[in-house]
Tab-separated table of C-alpha atoms in Angstrom:
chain	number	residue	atom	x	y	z
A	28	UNK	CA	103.641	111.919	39.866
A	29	UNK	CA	104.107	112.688	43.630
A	30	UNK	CA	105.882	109.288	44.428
A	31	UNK	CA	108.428	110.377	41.338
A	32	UNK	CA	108.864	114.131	42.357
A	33	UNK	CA	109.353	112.665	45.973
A	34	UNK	CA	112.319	110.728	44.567
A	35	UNK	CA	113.848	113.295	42.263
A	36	UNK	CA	114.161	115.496	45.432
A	37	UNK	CA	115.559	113.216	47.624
A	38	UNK	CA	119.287	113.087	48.552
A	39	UNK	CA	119.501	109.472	49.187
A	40	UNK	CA	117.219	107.624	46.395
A	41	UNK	CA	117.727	104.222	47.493
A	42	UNK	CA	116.277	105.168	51.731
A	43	UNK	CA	113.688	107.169	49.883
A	44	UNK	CA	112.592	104.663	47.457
A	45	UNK	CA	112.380	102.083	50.111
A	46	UNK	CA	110.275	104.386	52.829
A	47	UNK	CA	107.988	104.355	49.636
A	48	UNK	CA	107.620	100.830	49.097
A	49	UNK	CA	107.046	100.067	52.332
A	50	UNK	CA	104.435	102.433	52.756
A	51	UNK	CA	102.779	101.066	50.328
A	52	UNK	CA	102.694	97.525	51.288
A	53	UNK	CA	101.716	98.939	54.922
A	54	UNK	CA	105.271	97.885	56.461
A	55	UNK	CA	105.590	100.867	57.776
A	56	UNK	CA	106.986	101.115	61.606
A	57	UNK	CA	103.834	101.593	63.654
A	58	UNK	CA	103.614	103.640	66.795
A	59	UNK	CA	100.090	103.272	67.653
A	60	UNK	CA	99.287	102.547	70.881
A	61	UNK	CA	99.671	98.891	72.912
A	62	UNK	CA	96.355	97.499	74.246
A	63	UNK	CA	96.817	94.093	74.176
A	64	UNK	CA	99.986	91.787	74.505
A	65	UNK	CA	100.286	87.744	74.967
A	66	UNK	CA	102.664	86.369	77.476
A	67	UNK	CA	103.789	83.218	78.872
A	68	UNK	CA	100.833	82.860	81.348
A	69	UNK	CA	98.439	84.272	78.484
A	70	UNK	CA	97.788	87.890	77.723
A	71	UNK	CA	97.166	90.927	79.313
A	72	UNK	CA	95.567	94.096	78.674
A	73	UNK	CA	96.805	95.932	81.979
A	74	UNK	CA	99.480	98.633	81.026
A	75	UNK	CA	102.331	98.028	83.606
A	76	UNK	CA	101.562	94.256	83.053
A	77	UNK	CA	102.413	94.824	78.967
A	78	UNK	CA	105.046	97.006	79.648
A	79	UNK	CA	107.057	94.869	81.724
A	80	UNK	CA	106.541	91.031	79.435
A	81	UNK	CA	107.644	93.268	76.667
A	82	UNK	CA	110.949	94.707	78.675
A	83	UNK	CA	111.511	90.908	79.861
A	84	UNK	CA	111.226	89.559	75.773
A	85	UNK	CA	113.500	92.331	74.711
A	86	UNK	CA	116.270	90.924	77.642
A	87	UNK	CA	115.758	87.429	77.482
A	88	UNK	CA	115.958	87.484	73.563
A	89	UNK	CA	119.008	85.211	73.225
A	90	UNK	CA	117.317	83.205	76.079
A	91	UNK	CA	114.210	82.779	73.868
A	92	UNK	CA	115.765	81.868	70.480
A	93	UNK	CA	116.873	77.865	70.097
A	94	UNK	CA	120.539	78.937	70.641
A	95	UNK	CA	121.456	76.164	73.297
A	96	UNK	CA	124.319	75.000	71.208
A	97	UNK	CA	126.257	77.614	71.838
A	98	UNK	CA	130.169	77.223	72.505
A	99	UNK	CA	131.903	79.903	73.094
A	100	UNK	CA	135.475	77.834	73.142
A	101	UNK	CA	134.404	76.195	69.686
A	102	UNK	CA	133.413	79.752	68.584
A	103	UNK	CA	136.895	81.069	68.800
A	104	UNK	CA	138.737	77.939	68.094
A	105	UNK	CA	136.981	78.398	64.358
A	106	UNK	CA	138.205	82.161	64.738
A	107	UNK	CA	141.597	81.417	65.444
A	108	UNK	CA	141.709	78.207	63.051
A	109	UNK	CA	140.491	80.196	60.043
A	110	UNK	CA	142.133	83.459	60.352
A	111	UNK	CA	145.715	82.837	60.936
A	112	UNK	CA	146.919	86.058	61.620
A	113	UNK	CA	149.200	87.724	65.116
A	114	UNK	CA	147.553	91.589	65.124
A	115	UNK	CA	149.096	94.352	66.896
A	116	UNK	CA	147.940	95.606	69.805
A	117	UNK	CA	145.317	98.346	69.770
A	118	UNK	CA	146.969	101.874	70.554
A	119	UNK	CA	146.005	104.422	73.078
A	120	UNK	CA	143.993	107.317	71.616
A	121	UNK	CA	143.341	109.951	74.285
A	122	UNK	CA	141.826	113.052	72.724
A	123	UNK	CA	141.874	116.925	73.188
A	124	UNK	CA	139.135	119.350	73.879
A	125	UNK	CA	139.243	120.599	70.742
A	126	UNK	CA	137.774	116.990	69.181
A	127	UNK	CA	135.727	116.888	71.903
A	128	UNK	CA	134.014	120.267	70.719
A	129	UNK	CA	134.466	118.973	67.002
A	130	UNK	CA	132.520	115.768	67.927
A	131	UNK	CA	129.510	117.514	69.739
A	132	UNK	CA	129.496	119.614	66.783
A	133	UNK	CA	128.749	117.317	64.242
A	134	UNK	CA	126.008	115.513	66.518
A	135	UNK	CA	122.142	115.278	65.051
A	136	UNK	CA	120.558	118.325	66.814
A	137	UNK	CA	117.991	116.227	68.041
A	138	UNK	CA	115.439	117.136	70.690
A	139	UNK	CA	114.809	112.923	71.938
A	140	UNK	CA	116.715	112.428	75.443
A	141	UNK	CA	117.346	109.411	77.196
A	142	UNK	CA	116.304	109.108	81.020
A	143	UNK	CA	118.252	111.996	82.079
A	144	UNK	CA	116.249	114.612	80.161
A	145	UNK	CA	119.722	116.090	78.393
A	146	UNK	CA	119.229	115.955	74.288
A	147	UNK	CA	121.687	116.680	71.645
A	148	UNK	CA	120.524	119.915	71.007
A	149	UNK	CA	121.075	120.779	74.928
A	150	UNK	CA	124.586	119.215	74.832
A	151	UNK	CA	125.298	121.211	71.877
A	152	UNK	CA	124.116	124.480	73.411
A	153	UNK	CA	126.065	123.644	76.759
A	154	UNK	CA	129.433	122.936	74.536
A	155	UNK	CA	131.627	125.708	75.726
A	156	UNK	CA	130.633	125.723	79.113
A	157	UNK	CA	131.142	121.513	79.447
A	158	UNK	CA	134.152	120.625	76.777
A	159	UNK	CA	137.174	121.047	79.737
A	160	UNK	CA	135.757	118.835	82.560
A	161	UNK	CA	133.970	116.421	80.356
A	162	UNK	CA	137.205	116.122	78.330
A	163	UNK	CA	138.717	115.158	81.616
A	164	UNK	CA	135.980	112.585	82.163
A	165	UNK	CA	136.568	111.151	78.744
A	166	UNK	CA	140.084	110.534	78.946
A	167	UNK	CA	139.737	109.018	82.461
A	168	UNK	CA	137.549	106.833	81.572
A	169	UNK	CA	139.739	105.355	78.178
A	170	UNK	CA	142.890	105.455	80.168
A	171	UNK	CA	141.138	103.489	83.011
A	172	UNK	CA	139.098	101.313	80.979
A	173	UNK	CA	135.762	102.085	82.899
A	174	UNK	CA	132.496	103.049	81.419
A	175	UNK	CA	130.235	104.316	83.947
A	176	UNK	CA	127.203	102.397	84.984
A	177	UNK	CA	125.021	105.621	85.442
A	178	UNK	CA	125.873	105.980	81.271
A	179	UNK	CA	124.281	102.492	80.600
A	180	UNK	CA	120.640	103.253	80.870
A	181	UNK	CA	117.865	102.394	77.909
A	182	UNK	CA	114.671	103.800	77.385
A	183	UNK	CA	113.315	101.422	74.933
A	184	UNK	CA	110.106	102.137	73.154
A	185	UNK	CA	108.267	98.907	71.319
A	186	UNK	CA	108.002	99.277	67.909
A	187	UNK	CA	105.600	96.810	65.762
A	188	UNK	CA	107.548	95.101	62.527
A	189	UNK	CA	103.798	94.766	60.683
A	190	UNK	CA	103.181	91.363	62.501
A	191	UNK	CA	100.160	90.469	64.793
A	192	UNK	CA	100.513	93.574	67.634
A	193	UNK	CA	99.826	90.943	70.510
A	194	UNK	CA	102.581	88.914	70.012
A	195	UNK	CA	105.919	90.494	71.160
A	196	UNK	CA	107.940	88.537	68.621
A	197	UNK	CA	106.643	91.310	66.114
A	198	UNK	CA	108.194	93.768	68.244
A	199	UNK	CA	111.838	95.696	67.627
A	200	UNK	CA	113.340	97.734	71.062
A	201	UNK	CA	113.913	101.223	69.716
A	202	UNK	CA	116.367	102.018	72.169
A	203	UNK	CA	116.800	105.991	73.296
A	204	UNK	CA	120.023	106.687	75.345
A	205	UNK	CA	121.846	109.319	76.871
A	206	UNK	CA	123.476	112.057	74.917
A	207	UNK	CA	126.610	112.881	76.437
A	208	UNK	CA	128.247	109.582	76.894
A	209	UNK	CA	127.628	108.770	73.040
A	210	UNK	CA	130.312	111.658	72.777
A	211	UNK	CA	132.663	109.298	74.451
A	212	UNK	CA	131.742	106.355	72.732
A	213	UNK	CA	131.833	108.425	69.164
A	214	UNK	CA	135.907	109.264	70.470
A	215	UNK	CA	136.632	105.275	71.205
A	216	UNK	CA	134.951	104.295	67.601
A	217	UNK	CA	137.365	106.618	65.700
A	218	UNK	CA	140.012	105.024	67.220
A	219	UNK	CA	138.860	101.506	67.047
A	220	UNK	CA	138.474	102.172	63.487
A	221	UNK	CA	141.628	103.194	63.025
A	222	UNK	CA	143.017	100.634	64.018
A	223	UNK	CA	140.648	98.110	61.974
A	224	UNK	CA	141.744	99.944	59.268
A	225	UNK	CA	145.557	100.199	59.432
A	226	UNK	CA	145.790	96.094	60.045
A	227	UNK	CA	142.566	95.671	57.600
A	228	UNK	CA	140.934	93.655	59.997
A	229	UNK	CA	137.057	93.884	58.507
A	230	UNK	CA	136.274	91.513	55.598
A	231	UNK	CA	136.043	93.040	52.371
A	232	UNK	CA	133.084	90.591	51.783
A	233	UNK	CA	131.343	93.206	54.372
A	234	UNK	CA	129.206	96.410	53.427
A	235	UNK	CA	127.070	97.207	56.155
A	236	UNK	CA	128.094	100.229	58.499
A	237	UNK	CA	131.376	101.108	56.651
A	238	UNK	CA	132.801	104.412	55.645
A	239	UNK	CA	132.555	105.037	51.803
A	240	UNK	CA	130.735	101.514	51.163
A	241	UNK	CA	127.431	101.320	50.805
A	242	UNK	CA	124.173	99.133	49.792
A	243	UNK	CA	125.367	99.284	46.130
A	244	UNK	CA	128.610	97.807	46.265
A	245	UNK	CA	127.211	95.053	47.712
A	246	UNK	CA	124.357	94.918	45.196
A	247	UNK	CA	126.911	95.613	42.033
A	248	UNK	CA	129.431	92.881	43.830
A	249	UNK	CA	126.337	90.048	43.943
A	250	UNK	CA	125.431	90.878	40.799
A	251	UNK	CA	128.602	90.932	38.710
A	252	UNK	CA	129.538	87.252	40.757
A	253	UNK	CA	126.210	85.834	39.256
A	254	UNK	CA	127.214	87.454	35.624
A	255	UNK	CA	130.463	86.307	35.540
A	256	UNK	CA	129.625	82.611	36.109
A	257	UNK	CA	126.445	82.677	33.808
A	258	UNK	CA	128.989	84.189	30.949
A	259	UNK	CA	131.667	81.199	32.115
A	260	UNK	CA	128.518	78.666	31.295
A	261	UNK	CA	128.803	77.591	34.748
A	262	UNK	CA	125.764	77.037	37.395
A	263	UNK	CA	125.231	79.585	40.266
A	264	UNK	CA	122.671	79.605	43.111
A	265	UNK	CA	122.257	82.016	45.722
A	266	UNK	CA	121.930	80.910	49.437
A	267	UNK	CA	120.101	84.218	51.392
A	268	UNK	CA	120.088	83.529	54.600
A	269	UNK	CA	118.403	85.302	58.138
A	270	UNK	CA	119.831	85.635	61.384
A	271	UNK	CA	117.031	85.810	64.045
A	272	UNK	CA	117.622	89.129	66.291
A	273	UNK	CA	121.250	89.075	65.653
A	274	UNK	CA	122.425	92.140	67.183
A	275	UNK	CA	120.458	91.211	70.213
A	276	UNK	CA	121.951	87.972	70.299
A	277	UNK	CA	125.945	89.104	70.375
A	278	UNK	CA	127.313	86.856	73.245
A	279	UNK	CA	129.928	89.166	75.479
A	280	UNK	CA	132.148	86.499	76.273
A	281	UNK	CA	132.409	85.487	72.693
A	282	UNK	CA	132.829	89.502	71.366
A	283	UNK	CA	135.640	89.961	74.111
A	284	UNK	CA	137.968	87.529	72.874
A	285	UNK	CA	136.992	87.900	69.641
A	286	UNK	CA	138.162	91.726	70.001
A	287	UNK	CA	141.053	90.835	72.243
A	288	UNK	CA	142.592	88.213	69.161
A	289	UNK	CA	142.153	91.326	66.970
A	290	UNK	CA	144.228	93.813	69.073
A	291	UNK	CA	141.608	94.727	71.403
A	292	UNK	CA	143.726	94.277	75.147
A	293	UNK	CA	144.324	95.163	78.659
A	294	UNK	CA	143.062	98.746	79.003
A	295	UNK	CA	140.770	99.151	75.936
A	296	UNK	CA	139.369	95.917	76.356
A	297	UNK	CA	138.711	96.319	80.071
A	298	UNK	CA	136.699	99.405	79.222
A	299	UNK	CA	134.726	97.420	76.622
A	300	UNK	CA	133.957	94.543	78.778
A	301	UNK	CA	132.537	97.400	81.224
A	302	UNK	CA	130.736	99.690	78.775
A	303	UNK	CA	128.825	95.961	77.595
A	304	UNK	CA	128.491	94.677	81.029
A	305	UNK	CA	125.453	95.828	83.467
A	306	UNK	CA	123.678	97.770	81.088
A	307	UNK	CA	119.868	98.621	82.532
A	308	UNK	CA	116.550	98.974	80.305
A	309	UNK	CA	113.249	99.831	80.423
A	310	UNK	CA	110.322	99.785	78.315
A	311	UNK	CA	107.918	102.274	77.802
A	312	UNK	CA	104.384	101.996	76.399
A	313	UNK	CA	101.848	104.779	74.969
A	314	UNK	CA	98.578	103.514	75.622
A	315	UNK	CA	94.996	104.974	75.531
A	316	UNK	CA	95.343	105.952	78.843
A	317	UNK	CA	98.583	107.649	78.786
A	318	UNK	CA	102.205	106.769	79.091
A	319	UNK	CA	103.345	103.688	81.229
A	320	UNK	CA	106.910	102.451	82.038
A	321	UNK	CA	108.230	98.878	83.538
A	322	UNK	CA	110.955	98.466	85.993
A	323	UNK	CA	114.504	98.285	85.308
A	324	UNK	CA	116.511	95.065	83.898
A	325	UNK	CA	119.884	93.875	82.618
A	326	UNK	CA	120.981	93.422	79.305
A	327	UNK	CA	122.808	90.037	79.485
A	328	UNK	CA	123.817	90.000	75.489
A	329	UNK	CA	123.190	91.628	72.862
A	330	UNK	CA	125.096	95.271	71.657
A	331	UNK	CA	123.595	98.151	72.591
A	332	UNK	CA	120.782	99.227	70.545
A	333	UNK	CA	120.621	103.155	69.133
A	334	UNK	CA	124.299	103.320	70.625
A	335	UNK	CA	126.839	104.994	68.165
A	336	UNK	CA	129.311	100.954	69.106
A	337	UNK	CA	127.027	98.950	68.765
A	338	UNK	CA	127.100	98.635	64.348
A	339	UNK	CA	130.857	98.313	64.774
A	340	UNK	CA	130.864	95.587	67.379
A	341	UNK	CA	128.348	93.288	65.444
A	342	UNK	CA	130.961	93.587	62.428
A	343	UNK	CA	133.620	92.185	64.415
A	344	UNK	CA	131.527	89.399	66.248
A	345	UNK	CA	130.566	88.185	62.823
A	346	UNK	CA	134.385	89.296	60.941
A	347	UNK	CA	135.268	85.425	60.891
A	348	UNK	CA	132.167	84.212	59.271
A	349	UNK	CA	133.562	84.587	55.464
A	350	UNK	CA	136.674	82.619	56.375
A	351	UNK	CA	134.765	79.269	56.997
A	352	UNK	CA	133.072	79.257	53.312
A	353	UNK	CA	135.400	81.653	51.219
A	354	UNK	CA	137.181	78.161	49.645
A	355	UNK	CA	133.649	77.125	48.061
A	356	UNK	CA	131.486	79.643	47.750
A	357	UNK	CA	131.223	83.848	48.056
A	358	UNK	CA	129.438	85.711	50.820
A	359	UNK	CA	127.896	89.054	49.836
A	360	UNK	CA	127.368	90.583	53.821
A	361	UNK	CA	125.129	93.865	54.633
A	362	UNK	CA	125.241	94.032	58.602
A	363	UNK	CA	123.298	90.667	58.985
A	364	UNK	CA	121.581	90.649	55.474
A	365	UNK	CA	123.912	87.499	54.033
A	366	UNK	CA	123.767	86.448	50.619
A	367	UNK	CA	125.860	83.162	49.720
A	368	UNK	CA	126.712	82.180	45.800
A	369	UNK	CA	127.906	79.348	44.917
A	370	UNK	CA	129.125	78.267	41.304
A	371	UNK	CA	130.284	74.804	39.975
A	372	UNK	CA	130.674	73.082	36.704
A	373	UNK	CA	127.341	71.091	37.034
A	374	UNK	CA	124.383	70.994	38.859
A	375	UNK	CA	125.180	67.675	40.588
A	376	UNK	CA	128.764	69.790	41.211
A	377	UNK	CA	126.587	73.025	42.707
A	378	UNK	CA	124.293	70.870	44.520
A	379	UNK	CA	127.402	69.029	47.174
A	380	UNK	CA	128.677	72.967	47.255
A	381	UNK	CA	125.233	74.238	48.445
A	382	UNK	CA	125.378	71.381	50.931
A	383	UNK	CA	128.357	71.856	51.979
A	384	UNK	CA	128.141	75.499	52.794
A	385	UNK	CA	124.782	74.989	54.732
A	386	UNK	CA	126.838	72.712	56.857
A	387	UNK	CA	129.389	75.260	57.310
A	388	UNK	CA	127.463	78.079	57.796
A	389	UNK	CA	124.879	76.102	60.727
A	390	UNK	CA	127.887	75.071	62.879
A	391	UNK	CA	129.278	78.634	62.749
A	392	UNK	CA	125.908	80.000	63.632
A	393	UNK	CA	125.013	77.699	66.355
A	394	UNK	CA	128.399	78.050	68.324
A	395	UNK	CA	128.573	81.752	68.086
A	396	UNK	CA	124.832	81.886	69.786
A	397	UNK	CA	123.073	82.653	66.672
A	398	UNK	CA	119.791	81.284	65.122
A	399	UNK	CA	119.291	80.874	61.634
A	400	UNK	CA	115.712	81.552	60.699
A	401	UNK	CA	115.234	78.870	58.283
A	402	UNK	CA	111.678	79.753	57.609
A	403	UNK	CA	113.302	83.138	56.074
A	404	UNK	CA	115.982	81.688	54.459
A	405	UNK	CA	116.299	80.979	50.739
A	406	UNK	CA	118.091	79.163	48.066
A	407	UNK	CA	117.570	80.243	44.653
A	408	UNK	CA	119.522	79.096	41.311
A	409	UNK	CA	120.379	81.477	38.757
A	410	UNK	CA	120.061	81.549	34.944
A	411	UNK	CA	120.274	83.254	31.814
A	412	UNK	CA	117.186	84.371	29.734
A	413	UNK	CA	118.936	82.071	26.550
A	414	UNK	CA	118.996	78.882	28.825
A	415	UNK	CA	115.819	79.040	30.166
């Protein structure tokens, strides 16, 4: 009775049912504190000590996973070979005070502050008295395509993914940054998406972090692809595959010219190679004993976590990957969540198509500097109840 009135009041059924499930299974994020964590040279119960092997996993991610085929030319050469298509160039968007106001306005008043101690709710008590000179900042820093390194700081906070709590693969960086320059990035998104739109650059196989698309289109599109070939008496399977810390694993150089072949150049994609370049994190622990921090370190890939770009960027890193399969099989994509279904005449048919995608789908992974969890991946073939 509770677990049905807390759905019946809930304005988003599908979050809420979810949060419920994984409640009950005990999946739940866990913030309890960090005693114990294993490291390279063994493990450690010493605060600073955990603090710091966790802030070094969370940098050295891409480092970590086996991504060592990675080829950055090859990467773009499939881009370029797949997607044959000249895109105009991106076009300037400097904005007034007025959307600078509007933006603030429709920020989360939320009292969580990155390392400057300035939260939402602060920002959005300070707007009249900030909008002029920080509009000013804003449109210096779009028209000179710098993003300040004092903006690029991370307090990350560990989170536990309900795995063993001493080993930091089980571990997700909640990342908290600073409030003000999210205002900026908020103005650049709006007109990066703009321009995404008018030239239709994002896949419609893609549902994850669009505007009026959501988690059941991509649930009704899977489903009606399976339907349709049962009802055509054809075989279907469905290849579900998972990308190993994927948006920690976005290679710069790779993003960079993947934004500048769709439009992204000179000025705007000067000012993205700064706001992804030199960006500084540091982890912080709640312990027993109190609250400990490690030292500072650079991000080397990865988009930023928590950072209003980041969603957006990991679309376009992973735009081309449709192209490669689209002639022999459908992709269903959520973010990273990607769902593969392949149809033929015949199993024997189905079975050179499955292969045949896996193929496709590994190379593209392993050039762009991804890793395919294959423990977590799935094939599973489809039928209906009368042909069972």
């Amino acid at each position: 009775m509770h677990i049905r009135k807390q759905i019946h009041n809930s304005t988003n059924i599908i979050k809420s049912t979810w949060d419920i499930i994984k409640d009950s299974m005990g999946s739940s994020r866990s913030y309890s504190p960090i005693t114990k964590i294993n490291t390279d040279n063994g493990s450690t119960t010493i605060p600073e000590e955990i603090s710091k092997a966790l802030n070094e996993f969370f940098v050295d991610i891409a480092k970590n996973l086996d991504n060592k085929h990675a080829d950055i030319n090859k990467a773009v050469e499939l881009l370029t070979k797949t997607n044959r298509v000249e895109y105009m160039e991106m076009k300037p968007i400097p904005f007034t005070e007025n959307e600078l106001i509007h933006t603030i306005s429709t920020m989360k008043t939320k009292k969580s502050s990155g390392y400057d101690g300035i939260s939402n709710m602060i920002v959005k008590h300070c707007v009249k008295a900030i909008s002029k000179p920080f509009t000013y900042i804003c449109n210096f820093s779009l028209t000179n395509g710098i993003f300040a390194d004092t903006c690029k700081y991370a307090l990350v906070l560990p989170v536990n993914k309900r795995g063993e709590r001493t080993n930091r693969s089980y571990y997700e960086p909640i990342s908290l940054l600073l409030s003000l320059p999210k205002v900026l990035e908020t103005m650049m998104l709006n007109g990066l998406n703009q321009h995404l739109n008018i030239n239709r650059i994002i896949v419609p196989e893609q549902y994850g972090f669009r505007r009026g698309i959501n988690m059941e289109n991509a649930v009704f599109s899977l489903t009606n692809t399976i339907l349709s070939s049962l009802n055509k008496k054809q075989v279907v399977a469905g290849l579900f595959c998972d990308l190993s810390k994927a948006f920690s694993s976005v290679n710069h150089s790779a993003l960079l010219q993947k934004l500048s072949y769709y439009g992204v150049r000179r000025i705007y994609l000067n000012w993205f190679e700064s706001y992804l370049t030199n960006r500084r994190q540091k982890v912080i622990i709640c312990t027993h004993g109190g609250n400990y921090s490690s030292s500072w370190k650079t991000a080397t890939s990865g988009v930023p976590q928590g950072s209003v770009l980041g969603p957006l960027l990991f679309l376009i890193y992973i735009n081309d990957f449709p192209y490669i399969i689209h002639q022999i099989a459908k992709p269903v994509i959520y973010a990273d969540d990607t769902s593969i279904l392949v149809h033929a005449a015949n199993v024997m048919e189905l079975k050179v198509k499955i292969d045949d995608s896996i193929y496709q789908i590994y190379e593209w992974v392993l050039v762009n500097g991804l890793t395919l969890n294959l423990d977590k991946t799935n094939i599973i073939k489809f039928s209906s109840y009368k042909s069972k």
